Short mmCIF file of C-alpha atoms and ligand atoms in Angstrom, two decimals:
data_model
loop_
_atom_site.label_atom_id
_atom_site.label_comp_id
_atom_site.label_asym_id
_atom_site.label_seq_id
_atom_site.Cartn_x
_atom_site.Cartn_y
_atom_site.Cartn_z
CA MET S 1254 -1.88 20.98 73.70
CA GLU S 1255 1.40 20.08 72.04
CA GLN S 1256 1.59 21.26 68.40
CA ILE S 1257 2.75 18.60 65.96
CA GLU S 1258 5.18 20.08 63.44
CA PRO S 1259 4.21 19.32 59.84
CA VAL S 1260 6.57 17.08 57.87
CA ILE S 1261 6.36 19.41 54.87
CA THR S 1262 6.26 23.16 55.29
CA GLY S 1263 4.04 25.11 52.93
CA SER S 1264 1.63 23.93 50.30
CA ARG S 1265 4.04 22.71 47.61
CA VAL S 1266 6.45 19.82 47.67
CA GLU S 1267 9.11 18.82 45.17
CA LEU S 1268 9.68 15.11 44.69
CA GLN S 1269 13.11 14.77 43.16
CA LEU S 1270 13.10 11.27 41.73
CA LEU S 1271 16.41 9.64 40.96
CA THR S 1272 15.07 7.58 38.10
CA THR S 1273 18.36 5.72 37.74
CA LEU S 1274 21.82 6.14 39.20
CA LYS S 1275 23.36 5.15 35.88
CA CYS S 1276 24.98 7.91 33.87
CA ASN S 1277 26.42 7.96 30.36
CA LEU S 1278 29.09 10.51 31.43
CA ARG S 1279 31.65 10.48 34.21
CA CYS S 1280 32.05 14.09 35.28
CA SER S 1281 35.23 14.39 37.29
CA TYR S 1282 33.59 16.07 40.33
CA CYS S 1283 30.16 14.30 40.42
CA ALA S 1284 28.79 14.54 43.99
CA LEU S 1285 27.13 11.14 43.60
CA GLY S 1286 30.63 9.69 43.46
CA THR S 1287 30.84 10.28 47.22
CA GLY S 1288 29.83 7.20 49.19
CA ASN S 1289 29.74 5.24 45.90
CA VAL S 1290 26.16 6.33 45.23
CA LEU S 1291 26.68 6.70 41.44
CA ASN S 1292 25.79 3.49 39.58
CA SER S 1293 24.76 1.79 42.84
CA GLN S 1294 21.08 1.43 41.89
CA LYS S 1295 20.54 1.11 38.17
CA GLN S 1296 16.78 0.52 38.17
CA VAL S 1297 13.84 1.97 40.07
CA THR S 1298 12.63 -0.85 42.31
CA TYR S 1299 9.41 0.75 43.61
CA SER S 1300 6.36 1.00 41.37
CA VAL S 1301 4.54 4.13 40.27
CA GLU S 1302 1.58 2.72 42.25
CA HIS S 1303 3.75 2.78 45.41
CA LEU S 1304 4.51 6.43 44.67
CA LYS S 1305 0.86 7.27 44.07
CA ASN S 1306 -0.09 5.61 47.33
CA PHE S 1307 2.64 7.55 49.17
CA ILE S 1308 1.41 10.84 47.71
CA GLU S 1309 -2.20 10.05 48.60
CA THR S 1310 -1.22 9.11 52.17
CA HIS S 1311 1.15 11.97 53.01
CA LEU S 1312 0.88 14.74 50.45
CA SER S 1313 -2.76 14.92 49.44
CA ASP S 1314 -3.01 18.52 50.72
CA HIS S 1315 0.02 19.63 48.71
CA GLU S 1316 0.79 20.52 45.15
CA VAL S 1317 3.28 17.80 44.23
CA TYR S 1318 5.70 18.58 41.44
CA ILE S 1319 8.40 16.30 40.09
CA SER S 1320 12.05 16.81 39.24
CA LEU S 1321 13.48 13.97 37.18
CA TYR S 1322 17.02 13.45 38.35
CA GLY S 1323 19.76 10.84 38.17
CA GLY S 1324 22.33 9.53 37.25
CA GLU S 1325 21.02 10.57 33.87
CA PRO S 1326 17.19 10.45 33.86
CA THR S 1327 16.86 10.31 30.09
CA LEU S 1328 18.23 6.74 30.32
CA ASN S 1329 14.88 5.72 31.81
CA THR S 1330 12.17 7.24 29.61
CA GLY S 1331 9.72 4.38 30.23
CA PHE S 1332 9.49 5.32 33.89
CA ILE S 1333 9.11 9.02 33.03
CA LEU S 1334 6.18 8.28 30.72
CA GLU S 1335 4.52 6.12 33.36
CA LEU S 1336 4.90 8.93 35.91
CA MET S 1337 3.44 11.52 33.58
CA GLU S 1338 0.44 9.33 32.91
CA THR S 1339 -0.14 8.54 36.60
CA LEU S 1340 0.31 12.13 37.83
CA PRO S 1341 -1.59 14.17 35.25
CA PHE S 1342 -1.77 17.32 37.40
CA SER S 1343 1.92 17.50 38.30
CA ARG S 1344 4.50 19.82 36.82
CA PHE S 1345 7.74 18.17 35.66
CA ASN S 1346 11.31 19.43 35.60
CA LEU S 1347 14.14 17.48 33.96
CA GLN S 1348 17.71 17.68 35.29
CA THR S 1349 19.95 16.32 32.56
CA ASN S 1350 23.46 16.36 31.13
CA GLY S 1351 21.81 17.19 27.81
CA THR S 1352 23.64 14.62 25.68
CA LEU S 1353 20.60 12.39 25.09
CA LEU S 1354 17.92 15.09 24.81
CA ASP S 1355 17.52 14.43 21.08
CA ARG S 1356 16.10 11.00 21.90
CA LEU S 1357 13.26 12.27 24.07
CA PRO S 1358 9.80 11.74 22.57
CA GLU S 1359 7.52 14.75 22.10
CA SER S 1360 5.09 13.25 24.61
CA ILE S 1361 7.74 13.90 27.31
CA LEU S 1362 9.02 17.24 25.97
CA ASP S 1363 5.43 18.54 25.90
CA ARG S 1364 5.01 18.01 29.61
CA LEU S 1365 8.26 19.55 30.85
CA SER S 1366 7.93 22.90 32.61
CA ASN S 1367 11.69 23.26 32.67
CA VAL S 1368 14.76 21.46 31.37
CA MET S 1369 17.85 22.06 33.47
CA VAL S 1370 21.01 21.26 31.49
CA SER S 1371 24.26 20.76 33.39
CA LEU S 1372 27.33 22.46 31.95
CA ASP S 1373 30.52 23.76 33.52
CA GLY S 1374 30.90 27.01 31.62
CA GLY S 1375 32.21 27.29 28.07
CA ARG S 1376 33.34 24.61 25.64
CA GLY S 1377 36.86 24.11 27.05
CA THR S 1378 35.78 23.85 30.68
CA THR S 1379 32.73 21.70 29.98
CA ASP S 1380 34.60 19.28 27.73
CA GLY S 1381 37.47 19.21 30.26
CA TYR S 1382 35.19 17.93 33.05
CA ARG S 1383 32.64 15.99 30.99
CA GLY S 1384 34.44 14.66 27.93
CA ARG S 1385 35.37 15.89 24.49
CA GLY S 1386 32.47 16.99 22.30
CA VAL S 1387 29.90 17.24 25.14
CA TYR S 1388 29.42 21.02 24.82
CA GLU S 1389 28.76 20.83 21.10
CA LYS S 1390 26.44 17.84 21.48
CA VAL S 1391 24.37 19.68 24.12
CA PHE S 1392 23.96 22.72 21.87
CA HIS S 1393 23.11 20.51 18.91
CA ASN S 1394 20.42 18.80 21.01
CA MET S 1395 19.05 22.10 22.25
CA GLY S 1396 18.49 23.14 18.66
CA ILE S 1397 16.49 19.95 18.13
CA ILE S 1398 14.27 20.20 21.21
CA ARG S 1399 13.78 24.01 21.40
CA PRO S 1400 10.90 24.12 18.90
CA LYS S 1401 9.16 21.19 20.62
CA LEU S 1402 9.49 22.52 24.15
CA SER S 1403 6.86 24.70 25.80
CA GLY S 1404 8.75 25.04 29.09
CA THR S 1405 11.95 26.92 29.86
CA LEU S 1406 15.56 25.86 29.26
CA THR S 1407 17.98 26.57 32.08
CA ALA S 1408 21.75 26.17 32.07
CA ARG S 1409 22.98 24.78 35.36
CA VAL S 1410 26.64 25.46 35.96
CA THR S 1411 28.68 23.90 38.71
CA TRP S 1412 31.26 26.64 39.04
CA TRP S 1413 34.47 24.81 39.75
CA SER S 1414 37.18 26.42 37.69
CA GLY S 1415 38.75 29.78 38.46
CA ASP S 1416 39.27 30.10 34.72
CA THR S 1417 35.54 30.19 33.98
CA CYS S 1418 35.21 33.69 32.58
CA PHE S 1419 32.38 36.20 32.23
CA GLU S 1420 32.15 35.69 28.45
CA GLU S 1421 31.51 31.93 28.86
CA LEU S 1422 28.69 32.49 31.34
CA ASP S 1423 27.32 35.41 29.36
CA GLU S 1424 27.10 33.15 26.30
CA LEU S 1425 24.99 30.70 28.33
CA VAL S 1426 22.69 33.55 29.42
CA ARG S 1427 22.14 34.30 25.73
CA GLN S 1428 21.52 30.69 24.68
CA PHE S 1429 19.25 29.63 27.55
CA ASP S 1430 16.20 31.18 29.22
CA TYR S 1431 18.00 31.20 32.58
CA LEU S 1432 21.46 30.61 33.96
CA TYR S 1433 21.71 29.04 37.38
CA PHE S 1434 25.14 28.51 38.92
CA GLN S 1435 26.21 26.78 42.09
CA PHE S 1436 29.64 27.08 43.68
CA ALA S 1437 31.39 23.70 43.44
CA GLN S 1438 31.52 21.69 46.64
CA ASP S 1439 35.10 20.62 46.36
CA ALA S 1440 38.16 21.84 48.23
CA GLY S 1441 40.08 22.12 44.93
CA ALA S 1442 37.80 24.93 43.77
CA TYR S 1443 38.89 27.53 46.34
CA ALA S 1444 42.60 28.20 45.98
CA PRO S 1445 43.09 31.93 46.78
CA GLU S 1446 43.75 32.89 43.15
CA SER S 1447 40.64 31.00 42.04
CA VAL S 1448 38.50 32.91 44.58
CA VAL S 1449 39.89 36.24 43.34
CA LYS S 1450 39.03 35.32 39.75
CA LYS S 1451 35.54 34.16 40.71
CA LYS S 1452 34.88 37.43 42.50
CA ALA S 1453 35.90 39.39 39.41
CA VAL S 1454 33.45 37.38 37.27
CA LEU S 1455 30.67 37.71 39.86
CA ALA S 1456 31.18 41.47 39.87
CA GLN S 1457 30.83 41.51 36.07
CA LEU S 1458 27.66 39.41 36.13
CA ILE S 1459 26.10 41.65 38.78
CA ARG S 1460 27.05 44.80 36.88
CA GLN S 1461 25.41 43.34 33.78
CA PHE S 1462 22.27 42.47 35.74
CA PHE S 1463 21.75 46.07 36.83
CA LYS S 1464 22.58 47.59 33.48
CA ASN S 1465 19.52 49.15 31.90
CA GLY S 1466 18.11 47.44 28.86
CA THR S 1467 17.30 43.76 28.62
CA PHE S 1468 16.59 41.50 31.57
CA TYR S 1469 19.62 39.44 32.62
CA PRO S 1470 18.22 36.11 33.80
CA VAL S 1471 20.88 34.84 36.21
CA VAL S 1472 19.00 33.02 38.96
CA PRO S 1473 21.25 33.54 42.00
CA ILE S 1474 21.34 37.30 41.32
CA MET S 1475 17.57 37.39 40.72
CA GLY S 1476 17.10 35.42 43.97
CA ILE S 1477 19.29 37.76 46.00
CA VAL S 1478 17.39 40.79 44.69
CA ARG S 1479 14.04 39.09 45.33
CA ASN S 1480 14.99 38.14 48.87
CA LEU S 1481 16.19 41.66 49.64
CA VAL S 1482 13.38 43.61 48.01
CA LEU S 1483 10.48 41.20 48.56
CA PRO S 1484 11.38 39.23 51.70
CA GLY S 1485 7.84 37.83 51.86
CA ARG S 1486 8.36 36.14 48.48
CA GLY S 1487 11.69 34.74 49.55
CA ASN S 1488 10.06 33.23 52.61
CA GLU S 1489 6.88 32.08 50.94
CA LEU S 1490 7.70 28.53 49.90
CA THR S 1491 10.41 27.73 52.44
CA SER S 1492 9.44 29.68 55.55
CA GLY S 1493 12.66 31.64 55.21
CA LEU S 1494 14.77 28.48 55.54
CA SER S 1495 17.27 27.15 53.03
CA GLN S 1496 16.13 28.26 49.56
CA CYS S 1497 16.98 24.84 48.10
CA ARG S 1498 14.06 23.46 50.15
CA VAL S 1499 16.02 20.72 51.98
CA SER S 1500 14.72 21.88 55.36
CA THR S 1501 11.10 22.20 54.30
CA ASN S 1502 9.69 20.80 51.08
CA LEU S 1503 12.13 18.74 49.02
CA LEU S 1504 12.12 14.94 49.07
CA ASN S 1505 14.84 13.10 47.14
CA VAL S 1506 13.79 9.59 46.29
CA MET S 1507 16.49 7.02 45.53
CA PRO S 1508 15.69 4.31 42.95
CA ASP S 1509 15.00 1.91 45.85
CA GLY S 1510 12.41 4.32 47.31
CA LYS S 1511 14.48 5.61 50.24
CA ILE S 1512 13.99 9.34 50.86
CA TYR S 1513 16.69 11.87 51.79
CA PRO S 1514 16.54 15.67 52.00
CA CYS S 1515 19.72 16.50 50.06
CA PRO S 1516 20.65 14.69 46.84
CA ASP S 1517 24.35 15.10 47.67
CA MET S 1518 24.18 13.26 50.99
CA MET S 1519 22.23 10.12 50.32
CA TYR S 1520 25.12 8.14 51.75
CA ARG S 1521 24.54 9.40 55.31
CA PRO S 1522 22.13 7.06 57.12
CA GLU S 1523 21.28 9.60 59.84
CA LEU S 1524 19.60 11.75 57.18
CA LEU S 1525 17.16 9.04 56.03
CA GLN S 1526 13.78 10.78 55.92
CA GLY S 1527 11.35 8.17 54.68
CA ASP S 1528 10.59 5.32 52.30
CA ILE S 1529 8.16 5.17 49.39
CA VAL S 1530 7.63 1.39 49.64
CA GLU S 1531 7.27 1.33 53.43
CA ASN S 1532 5.09 4.43 53.04
CA TRP S 1533 6.50 6.71 55.71
CA VAL S 1534 8.11 10.14 55.83
CA GLN S 1535 9.36 12.43 58.59
CA LYS S 1536 10.64 15.97 58.86
CA SER S 1537 14.06 16.69 57.35
CA VAL S 1538 16.97 16.44 59.79
CA LEU S 1539 18.74 19.26 57.91
CA GLN S 1540 17.55 22.18 60.04
CA PRO S 1541 19.27 25.27 61.45
CA HIS S 1542 21.52 24.34 64.35
CA PRO S 1543 22.75 26.67 67.13
CA ASP S 1544 26.38 26.03 66.12
CA MET S 1545 25.80 27.36 62.60
CA PRO S 1546 26.98 30.97 62.20
CA CYS S 1547 24.08 32.19 60.05
CA ASP S 1548 22.12 34.09 62.72
CA SER S 1549 24.97 36.55 63.13
CA CYS S 1550 25.92 36.68 59.43
CA SER S 1551 25.40 39.85 57.42
CA ALA S 1552 24.14 37.79 54.47
CA LEU S 1553 21.33 35.94 56.26
CA ASP S 1554 18.55 38.22 54.93
CA PHE S 1555 19.14 37.14 51.37
CA CYS S 1556 21.24 33.97 51.68
CA LYS S 1557 18.94 32.17 54.12
CA ARG S 1558 21.51 29.47 54.91
CA ASN S 1559 22.53 28.84 51.33
CA CYS S 1560 23.53 25.17 51.54
CA MET S 1561 22.54 23.05 54.52
CA LYS S 1562 24.93 20.35 53.38
CA ASN S 1563 27.86 22.71 53.76
CA LEU S 1564 26.57 23.97 57.10
CA TYR S 1565 25.78 20.49 58.40
CA LEU S 1566 29.18 19.05 57.49
CA ALA S 1567 31.04 22.08 58.90
CA TYR S 1568 29.11 22.82 62.10
CA VAL S 1569 27.21 19.65 63.04
CA VAL S 1570 29.52 16.86 61.82
CA HIS S 1571 32.51 19.16 62.56
CA ASP S 1572 34.40 18.25 59.42
CA GLU S 1573 37.06 20.92 59.85
CA GLU S 1574 38.59 20.36 56.45
CA TRP S 1575 35.24 20.79 54.70
CA LYS S 1576 34.55 23.89 56.78
CA ARG S 1577 37.88 25.50 55.91
CA ASN S 1578 38.08 24.45 52.27
CA VAL S 1579 34.46 24.56 51.11
CA THR S 1580 31.94 26.10 53.55
CA GLU S 1581 33.91 29.20 54.51
CA PRO S 1582 35.06 30.13 50.98
CA THR S 1583 31.50 29.63 49.71
CA CYS S 1584 30.11 31.88 52.43
CA ASP S 1585 32.76 34.45 51.58
CA LEU S 1586 31.61 34.43 47.94
CA ILE S 1587 27.96 34.77 48.99
CA ARG S 1588 28.75 37.76 51.19
CA PHE S 1589 30.74 39.27 48.33
CA MET S 1590 27.72 38.88 46.05
CA GLY S 1591 25.53 40.65 48.61
CA GLU S 1592 27.98 43.55 48.83
CA GLU S 1593 28.13 43.87 45.05
CA VAL S 1594 24.34 43.76 44.70
CA ALA S 1595 23.99 46.41 47.42
CA ARG S 1596 26.24 48.78 45.43
CA TYR S 1597 23.53 48.99 42.76
CA GLN S 1598 20.70 49.89 45.19
CA PRO S 1599 18.43 46.94 44.39
CA HIS S 1600 15.32 48.48 46.01
CA ALA S 1601 15.52 51.57 43.78
CA TRP S 1602 16.33 49.40 40.76
CA TYR S 1603 13.26 47.24 41.37
CA ALA S 1604 11.02 50.25 41.99
CA ASN S 1605 11.95 51.63 38.57
CA ALA S 1606 12.19 48.36 36.63
CA PRO S 1607 9.70 47.50 33.85
CA LEU S 1608 6.84 45.26 34.95
CA SER S 1609 8.21 42.31 32.98
CA PHE S 1610 11.53 42.51 34.89
CA ARG S 1611 9.71 42.79 38.21
CA ASN S 1612 7.54 39.78 37.39
CA LYS S 1613 10.55 37.63 36.64
CA VAL S 1614 12.37 38.63 39.82
CA ALA S 1615 9.27 38.11 41.94
CA ASN S 1616 7.63 35.07 40.35
CA ALA S 1617 9.96 33.10 38.08
CA GLU S 1618 8.90 29.46 38.15
CA VAL S 1619 12.54 28.40 37.78
CA TYR S 1620 13.11 29.22 41.48
CA GLU S 1621 11.14 26.05 42.26
CA PHE S 1622 13.43 23.86 40.20
CA CYS S 1623 16.87 24.90 41.42
CA GLU S 1624 18.58 25.87 44.67
CA VAL S 1625 18.10 29.63 44.01
CA MET S 1626 21.21 30.57 46.02
CA PRO S 1627 24.58 29.49 44.66
S1 LIG Y 2888 26.77 33.24 54.01
FE1 LIG Y 2888 27.14 31.34 55.14
S2 LIG Y 2888 27.01 31.90 57.30
FE2 LIG Y 2888 26.06 33.55 56.09
S3 LIG Y 2888 23.87 33.07 56.08
FE3 LIG Y 2888 24.81 32.22 54.23
S4 LIG Y 2888 25.30 30.10 54.78
FE4 LIG Y 2888 24.98 31.22 56.71
S1 LIG Y 2889 22.12 23.52 48.13
FE1 LIG Y 2889 20.65 22.20 49.21
S2 LIG Y 2889 20.27 20.47 47.85
FE2 LIG Y 2889 22.14 21.50 47.13
S3 LIG Y 2889 23.82 20.38 48.15
FE3 LIG Y 2889 23.28 22.13 49.45
S4 LIG Y 2889 21.77 21.32 50.93
FE4 LIG Y 2889 21.93 19.87 49.24
#
């Protein structure tokens, strides 16, 4: 008998809800700017009842958790409150630019398992991309919400600039519970001198991670170590496919209810995966493809096809410029990270690490809220 492949792999599914495509900032590299997605849908046009019905129809066997995404999701707190009331068993993660966090009511802060704050590095870099005063405002707001928050605070850095230095990222590690960084998806980020500088900073971060003493909570390094030392854990929630879940268990819902696997490619009609209002969903189109080079790549064991968007554009759509200017330099940086991590013998490090370090590497909840790999 023919086996029907499940739409969602595993027992958990992340619904990443774009609660508005409005944003109060205009970051110079925003991925939603592609295909004019940003600002295209200002209001959610499906109801929470539609969403509940969709979950009951398609996801009743799964643990459904919610990431609140935008645009800037804190511009639509009414919808967030309605969601929290309707889905009392769900975990919530907030992805925010941090500038409006001081306005969030305690009833929302109480329910957030994680707040992911977007920054670009230190003050100069962040204010350069996001606007003057943004860095200071975010830190001011963090001071206000910290005492009211039971969940974790994670800095999310889109690593664009070659001038982003170790000290800037190290400061974020100190101020937040976790630092997650993702290599920018923009050709301008990979001039040869910028790649050299990024490698030097990566080497410093990795050296710091393996230094004895306090735990150094940098997610992509934690994820690489986890995937190498505990491959079963790395494969657990995503069947060993892309760690950002786009191939297996991530559904991005646009304000009009249309579902796509990757939040950066909601302008590509061939990737449409479902619809909350029409109440249907199918398996993600973003799957490994024979033309992708990952099966023969030395990094596959830990990288697990880092970014399916980059792979899809380079090897399925055959966007040669994207391949040369974004996908290949990113893969080069990933392989470099693997080589650096290997120099510190991660298996031996883990075997001798205190239990609290091992628990974080193996089980950190933050893995479920970010892409894990950079
Ligand atoms: S580094 Fe690139 S080619 Fe290698 S596994 Fe990762 S995504 Fe695939
Ligand atoms: S890491 Fe995953 S979610 Fe992020 S852009 Fe790439 S494919 Fe999309």
